[in-house]
Coordinates of C-alpha atoms and ligand atoms in Angstrom, one line a residue:
M51 CA 0.0 0.0 0.0
K52 CA 1.5 3.5 -1.0
P53 CA 2.4 5.6 2.1
V54 CA -0.1 8.5 2.6
R55 CA 1.8 11.9 2.0
I56 CA 0.6 14.6 4.5
R57 CA 0.8 18.0 2.7
S58 CA -0.3 20.2 5.7
L59 CA -0.7 20.2 9.4
F60 CA -4.5 20.7 9.0
A61 CA -4.7 17.5 6.9
A62 CA -2.6 15.7 9.5
S63 CA -4.9 16.7 12.4
A64 CA -8.0 15.9 10.3
L65 CA -6.6 12.4 9.6
F66 CA -5.8 11.9 13.3
V67 CA -9.4 12.9 14.3
A68 CA -10.9 10.6 11.7
C69 CA -8.7 7.7 12.8
S70 CA -9.3 8.3 16.5
A71 CA -13.1 8.4 16.0
A72 CA -12.9 5.2 13.8
F73 CA -10.9 3.3 16.5
G74 CA -12.6 4.8 19.5
A75 CA -9.5 6.4 20.8
D76 CA -11.4 7.9 23.7
K77 CA -12.6 4.5 24.9
P78 CA -10.8 1.2 25.1
N79 CA -11.6 -1.3 22.3
V80 CA -12.9 -4.5 23.8
V81 CA -13.9 -7.6 21.9
I82 CA -16.4 -10.0 23.4
L83 CA -16.0 -13.7 22.3
A84 CA -19.2 -15.6 23.2
T85 CA -19.2 -19.3 23.7
G86 CA -22.7 -19.9 25.3
G87 CA -23.6 -21.0 28.8
T88 CA -26.2 -19.6 31.2
I89 CA -25.2 -16.0 30.5
A90 CA -26.7 -16.7 27.1
G91 CA -29.5 -18.8 28.6
A92 CA -33.2 -18.4 28.3
G93 CA -36.1 -19.7 30.5
A94 CA -39.9 -19.6 30.2
D95 CA -40.6 -18.4 33.8
V96 CA -39.1 -15.3 35.5
A97 CA -39.5 -17.1 38.8
K98 CA -37.3 -20.0 37.7
S99 CA -33.6 -19.1 37.9
A100 CA -32.4 -22.7 37.7
T101 CA -34.8 -24.0 35.0
Y102 CA -33.8 -22.7 31.5
Q103 CA -31.8 -23.6 28.4
A104 CA -28.2 -22.5 28.2
A105 CA -26.6 -21.2 25.1
K106 CA -29.6 -19.6 23.3
V107 CA -29.0 -15.8 23.2
P108 CA -26.5 -14.5 20.5
V109 CA -23.7 -12.2 21.4
D110 CA -25.1 -9.2 19.7
K111 CA -28.3 -9.5 21.8
L112 CA -26.1 -9.8 25.0
I113 CA -24.4 -6.6 24.0
A114 CA -27.6 -4.8 23.1
G115 CA -29.1 -5.7 26.4
I116 CA -26.6 -3.5 28.2
P117 CA -27.0 0.1 26.8
T118 CA -24.5 1.6 29.2
L119 CA -21.7 -0.7 27.9
A120 CA -20.7 2.1 25.6
D121 CA -19.9 4.3 28.6
V122 CA -16.9 2.0 29.4
A123 CA -15.7 0.7 26.1
Q124 CA -16.0 0.4 22.3
V125 CA -17.4 -3.1 22.1
R126 CA -17.8 -5.6 19.3
G127 CA -18.8 -9.3 19.6
E128 CA -17.9 -12.6 17.9
Q129 CA -19.9 -15.8 18.4
V130 CA -17.1 -18.4 18.7
F131 CA -19.4 -21.2 20.0
Q132 CA -22.9 -21.5 21.3
I133 CA -22.7 -24.4 23.7
A134 CA -23.2 -25.3 27.4
S135 CA -19.7 -25.4 28.9
E136 CA -20.0 -29.0 30.2
S137 CA -19.6 -29.9 26.5
F138 CA -16.3 -28.1 26.0
T139 CA -13.6 -30.3 24.6
N140 CA -9.8 -29.9 24.1
D141 CA -10.5 -28.8 20.6
H142 CA -12.8 -26.0 21.8
L143 CA -10.0 -24.9 24.2
L144 CA -7.5 -24.8 21.3
K145 CA -9.8 -23.0 18.9
L146 CA -10.8 -20.4 21.5
G147 CA -7.2 -19.9 22.6
K148 CA -5.9 -19.3 19.1
R149 CA -8.6 -16.8 18.4
V150 CA -7.8 -14.9 21.6
A151 CA -4.1 -14.9 20.8
A152 CA -4.8 -13.5 17.3
L153 CA -7.0 -10.7 18.7
A154 CA -4.4 -9.9 21.4
R155 CA -1.8 -9.3 18.7
Q156 CA -4.1 -6.7 17.0
P157 CA -3.0 -3.1 18.0
D158 CA -6.7 -1.9 17.8
V159 CA -7.7 -4.4 20.5
D160 CA -7.2 -3.3 24.1
G161 CA -8.9 -6.1 26.0
I162 CA -10.9 -9.3 25.4
V163 CA -13.9 -10.7 27.3
I164 CA -15.1 -14.3 26.9
T165 CA -18.6 -15.2 27.9
H166 CA -18.7 -18.8 29.0
G167 CA -20.8 -21.4 30.9
T168 CA -19.9 -21.6 34.6
D169 CA -19.5 -25.4 34.7
T170 CA -16.1 -25.5 33.1
L171 CA -15.2 -21.8 33.2
E172 CA -12.4 -22.4 35.6
E173 CA -10.8 -24.9 33.3
T174 CA -10.8 -22.6 30.3
A175 CA -9.6 -19.7 32.4
F176 CA -6.6 -21.8 33.7
F177 CA -5.8 -23.1 30.2
L178 CA -5.7 -19.6 28.7
N179 CA -3.6 -18.4 31.7
L180 CA -1.1 -21.1 30.8
V181 CA -0.8 -20.5 27.0
L182 CA -1.5 -16.9 26.1
K183 CA 1.6 -14.8 25.6
T184 CA 0.1 -11.4 26.1
D185 CA -0.2 -8.7 28.8
K186 CA -3.5 -7.5 27.5
P187 CA -6.5 -8.1 29.9
V188 CA -8.4 -11.3 29.1
V189 CA -11.5 -11.6 31.3
I190 CA -13.8 -14.6 31.4
V191 CA -17.4 -14.1 32.6
G192 CA -20.5 -16.2 33.2
S193 CA -23.7 -16.0 35.1
M194 CA -25.6 -18.3 37.5
R195 CA -29.0 -17.2 36.3
P196 CA -30.4 -16.7 32.7
G197 CA -31.3 -13.2 31.6
T198 CA -35.0 -14.2 31.7
A199 CA -35.0 -14.7 35.5
M200 CA -35.6 -12.2 38.3
S201 CA -32.4 -10.8 39.7
A202 CA -30.5 -12.2 36.7
D203 CA -26.7 -11.6 37.3
G204 CA -25.4 -11.8 33.7
M205 CA -26.0 -8.2 32.8
L206 CA -23.9 -6.7 35.6
N207 CA -21.3 -9.5 35.3
L208 CA -20.8 -8.7 31.6
Y209 CA -20.7 -4.9 32.2
N210 CA -18.1 -5.5 34.9
A211 CA -16.1 -7.8 32.7
V212 CA -15.9 -5.2 30.0
A213 CA -14.9 -2.6 32.5
V214 CA -12.1 -4.8 33.8
A215 CA -11.0 -5.7 30.3
G216 CA -10.8 -2.1 29.3
S217 CA -8.8 -1.0 32.3
K218 CA -5.1 -0.5 31.9
D219 CA -4.7 -1.6 35.6
S220 CA -5.8 -5.1 34.5
A221 CA -2.9 -5.6 32.2
G222 CA -0.2 -8.1 33.2
K223 CA -2.3 -9.9 35.8
G224 CA -2.9 -13.0 33.8
V225 CA -6.3 -14.3 32.7
L226 CA -9.0 -12.9 35.0
V227 CA -12.5 -14.1 36.0
T228 CA -15.2 -11.7 37.2
L229 CA -18.6 -12.7 38.6
N230 CA -20.5 -11.4 41.6
D231 CA -18.5 -8.2 41.9
E232 CA -15.2 -10.1 42.5
I233 CA -12.1 -10.3 40.3
H234 CA -10.3 -13.7 40.5
T235 CA -7.2 -15.1 38.8
G236 CA -8.1 -17.8 36.3
R237 CA -5.5 -20.0 38.0
D238 CA -7.2 -20.3 41.4
V239 CA -10.9 -19.7 40.9
T240 CA -13.3 -22.6 41.1
K241 CA -17.1 -23.1 41.1
T242 CA -18.1 -24.0 44.7
V243 CA -21.9 -23.8 44.5
N244 CA -24.2 -24.9 41.7
I245 CA -27.2 -22.6 42.2
K246 CA -26.2 -19.4 44.0
T247 CA -24.9 -16.2 42.4
E248 CA -22.0 -16.3 44.9
A249 CA -20.7 -19.4 43.3
F250 CA -17.0 -18.8 42.5
K251 CA -14.3 -18.8 45.1
S252 CA -10.5 -18.8 45.1
P253 CA -8.8 -20.8 47.9
W254 CA -6.3 -18.0 48.3
G255 CA -8.9 -15.2 47.8
P256 CA -9.9 -12.9 45.0
L257 CA -7.5 -10.4 43.5
G258 CA -9.9 -7.5 43.8
M259 CA -13.5 -6.2 43.4
I260 CA -15.3 -4.3 40.7
V261 CA -17.8 -1.8 41.9
E262 CA -19.8 0.6 39.7
G263 CA -17.5 -0.1 36.8
K264 CA -14.2 0.5 38.7
A265 CA -11.7 -2.2 39.6
Y266 CA -10.2 -2.2 43.1
W267 CA -7.0 -4.4 43.4
F268 CA -5.8 -6.0 46.6
R269 CA -3.3 -8.6 45.5
A270 CA -1.4 -10.0 42.5
P271 CA -1.0 -13.6 41.2
A272 CA 2.0 -15.5 42.6
K273 CA 2.4 -18.1 39.9
R274 CA 3.7 -18.0 36.3
H275 CA 1.2 -16.9 33.7
T276 CA 0.7 -15.4 30.2
R277 CA 3.7 -13.3 29.4
G278 CA 5.8 -15.4 31.8
T279 CA 4.7 -18.8 30.5
E280 CA 6.9 -21.3 28.6
F281 CA 3.8 -22.6 26.8
D282 CA 2.5 -21.1 23.6
I283 CA -1.0 -21.6 22.1
D284 CA 0.3 -21.0 18.6
A285 CA 2.7 -23.9 19.0
I286 CA 0.1 -26.4 20.3
D287 CA -2.2 -28.2 17.9
T288 CA -3.2 -31.1 20.1
L289 CA -3.6 -31.4 23.9
A290 CA -2.6 -34.6 25.6
P291 CA -5.5 -36.9 26.7
V292 CA -5.6 -36.8 30.5
D293 CA -8.4 -38.3 32.7
I294 CA -9.5 -38.0 36.3
A295 CA -10.4 -40.8 38.7
Y296 CA -12.0 -40.2 42.1
G297 CA -10.6 -41.6 45.4
Y298 CA -13.2 -43.0 48.0
G299 CA -13.7 -45.9 50.3
N300 CA -13.9 -49.3 48.5
A301 CA -12.2 -47.8 45.4
T302 CA -10.9 -50.2 42.8
P303 CA -8.3 -49.9 39.9
T304 CA -11.0 -50.3 37.2
A305 CA -11.4 -46.7 36.2
Y306 CA -7.6 -46.1 36.0
R307 CA -7.0 -49.1 33.8
A308 CA -9.9 -48.2 31.6
F309 CA -8.6 -44.6 31.1
A310 CA -5.2 -45.9 30.3
Q311 CA -6.7 -48.4 27.9
G312 CA -8.5 -45.5 26.3
G313 CA -5.2 -43.7 25.6
A314 CA -4.8 -41.4 28.6
R315 CA -1.2 -40.2 28.9
A316 CA -1.7 -39.1 32.5
L317 CA -4.1 -40.0 35.2
I318 CA -5.2 -37.4 37.8
H319 CA -5.9 -39.1 41.1
A320 CA -8.6 -37.0 42.9
G321 CA -7.5 -38.6 46.2
T322 CA -8.9 -38.5 49.7
G323 CA -7.2 -36.2 52.1
N324 CA -3.6 -35.4 51.1
G325 CA -4.1 -37.1 47.8
S326 CA -4.0 -40.6 49.5
V327 CA -4.2 -43.7 47.4
S328 CA -6.0 -46.9 48.5
D329 CA -3.9 -50.0 49.0
A330 CA -6.3 -51.6 46.4
V331 CA -5.2 -49.1 43.8
V332 CA -1.5 -48.5 44.3
P333 CA -0.3 -51.7 42.5
A334 CA -2.3 -50.7 39.4
L335 CA -0.9 -47.2 39.4
Q336 CA 2.6 -48.6 39.7
E337 CA 2.0 -50.9 36.8
L338 CA 0.6 -48.1 34.6
R339 CA 3.5 -45.8 35.5
G340 CA 5.8 -48.6 34.3
K341 CA 3.9 -48.5 31.0
G342 CA 4.6 -44.8 30.6
V343 CA 1.4 -43.3 32.0
Q344 CA 2.1 -40.3 34.3
I345 CA 0.4 -40.5 37.7
I346 CA -0.5 -37.2 39.3
R347 CA -1.9 -37.0 42.8
S348 CA -4.4 -34.2 43.4
S349 CA -7.1 -34.2 46.2
R350 CA -10.9 -34.3 46.3
V351 CA -10.4 -31.9 49.3
T352 CA -10.4 -28.4 47.9
G353 CA -10.7 -24.9 49.4
G354 CA -7.2 -24.2 50.7
G355 CA -4.1 -26.5 51.2
F356 CA -2.1 -28.6 48.9
V357 CA -0.9 -32.2 48.3
L358 CA 2.6 -32.6 49.8
R359 CA 5.1 -34.7 47.9
N360 CA 6.4 -37.9 49.6
A361 CA 3.9 -37.4 52.5
E362 CA 1.0 -39.8 52.0
Q363 CA 2.8 -41.7 49.3
P364 CA 6.5 -42.3 48.4
D365 CA 6.3 -40.2 45.2
D366 CA 10.0 -40.3 44.6
K367 CA 10.1 -44.1 44.8
Y368 CA 7.0 -44.5 42.6
D369 CA 8.0 -41.7 40.1
W370 CA 4.7 -39.9 40.6
V371 CA 3.9 -36.2 40.5
V372 CA 1.9 -34.2 43.0
A373 CA -0.6 -31.5 41.8
H374 CA 0.4 -29.1 44.6
D375 CA -2.7 -26.9 45.3
L376 CA -4.4 -27.5 41.9
N377 CA -7.8 -29.3 42.2
P378 CA -8.3 -32.3 39.9
Q379 CA -9.9 -30.5 37.0
K380 CA -7.2 -27.8 37.0
A381 CA -4.5 -30.5 37.3
R382 CA -5.9 -32.1 34.2
I383 CA -5.5 -28.8 32.3
L384 CA -1.9 -28.3 33.3
A385 CA -1.0 -32.0 32.6
S386 CA -2.6 -31.8 29.1
V387 CA -0.6 -28.7 28.3
A388 CA 2.7 -29.8 30.0
L389 CA 2.7 -33.1 28.2
T390 CA 2.9 -31.3 24.9
R391 CA 6.4 -30.3 25.9
T392 CA 7.8 -33.1 28.1
S393 CA 7.2 -36.6 29.5
D394 CA 9.9 -36.2 32.2
T395 CA 8.5 -36.6 35.7
R396 CA 10.9 -34.1 37.2
E397 CA 10.0 -31.5 34.6
L398 CA 6.3 -32.1 35.1
Q399 CA 6.8 -31.7 38.9
R400 CA 8.6 -28.4 38.2
M401 CA 5.7 -27.2 36.1
F402 CA 3.1 -28.1 38.8
M403 CA 5.1 -26.1 41.4
E404 CA 5.6 -23.0 39.1
Y405 CA 2.2 -22.6 37.4
Ligands
DGL694 N1 -24.8 -25.9 31.5 C1 -24.0 -25.0 32.4 C2 -22.9 -24.4 31.6 O1 -23.1 -24.0 30.4 C3 -24.9 -23.9 32.9 C4 -24.2 -23.3 34.1 C5 -23.9 -21.8 33.8 O2 -23.5 -21.4 32.6 O3 -24.0 -21.1 34.7 O4 -21.8 -24.2 32.1

């Protein structure tokens, strides 16, 4: 394209004004990527906040439903998927991650919001926190009630998410999750209640709050993320298959063997207590480790604490990995990304301590 020659100062300032207006220089440019979930849900009865169909309302209607959104940002939407999030697959994660990375490279994009079902929102948030090499704010948001219900929470949650994504103070904090007036790191946050608006908690607490469109920060993430990550979404075309088996009284090795038979490269043990493994299961895990399957001990006990290496099990002797404070579903995400780079147990353990 031939360079534009500016013949006068007047022409230069006119061009600047035109460009500024076109790209919304007075307001941050935020792109909303919609994937479905309850925030896009619809029900037949205003009194029923838990009976509805998820993934019905398109992104343009979500944006149109918040007229004051233009006060905080220049917003445009893309409908990436329209699904309930329990149906997310590794392929959905990869497609979404690559789209976010491409948008983050665009100079006319200041922040990105992802609307998402709450069931697996925490998994997507941690995944993007691991693989996006950007400092730009990426904020994931959902809702616990459909827009058709009384006291629906999606409208304010989405408004808040756009405000956080458009704020320069949000940069460099990794992937963020905002619901119920709180701002969480995508690494820690998890869904703890299935039918209340106060559903998401972080074992180590939120990073801040968002009130009347303004973010108030109280702490920063402690683990590696985004710009500091060794993983790169643009270098990943397939995530490793990893499955989770729950620990409980009377447990048997059946599930672990079946998952390994199905091609799992790692098994996450959602153990009792400190990631304990039943005597009835240990021999099978040792055998599977001997066949090259990675064994990663997490815990079914969540909400603060972590699985200690060589405490409940001789991890060094068995060549197993501990998931540290990551719950089983988060441990699966990190294992599926980590195994794209290494199969070495020591390297995997380093990654579980650093991310
Ligand atoms: N089906 C669930 C999902 O899409 C609904 C829960 C929600 O989005 O809040 O995650």
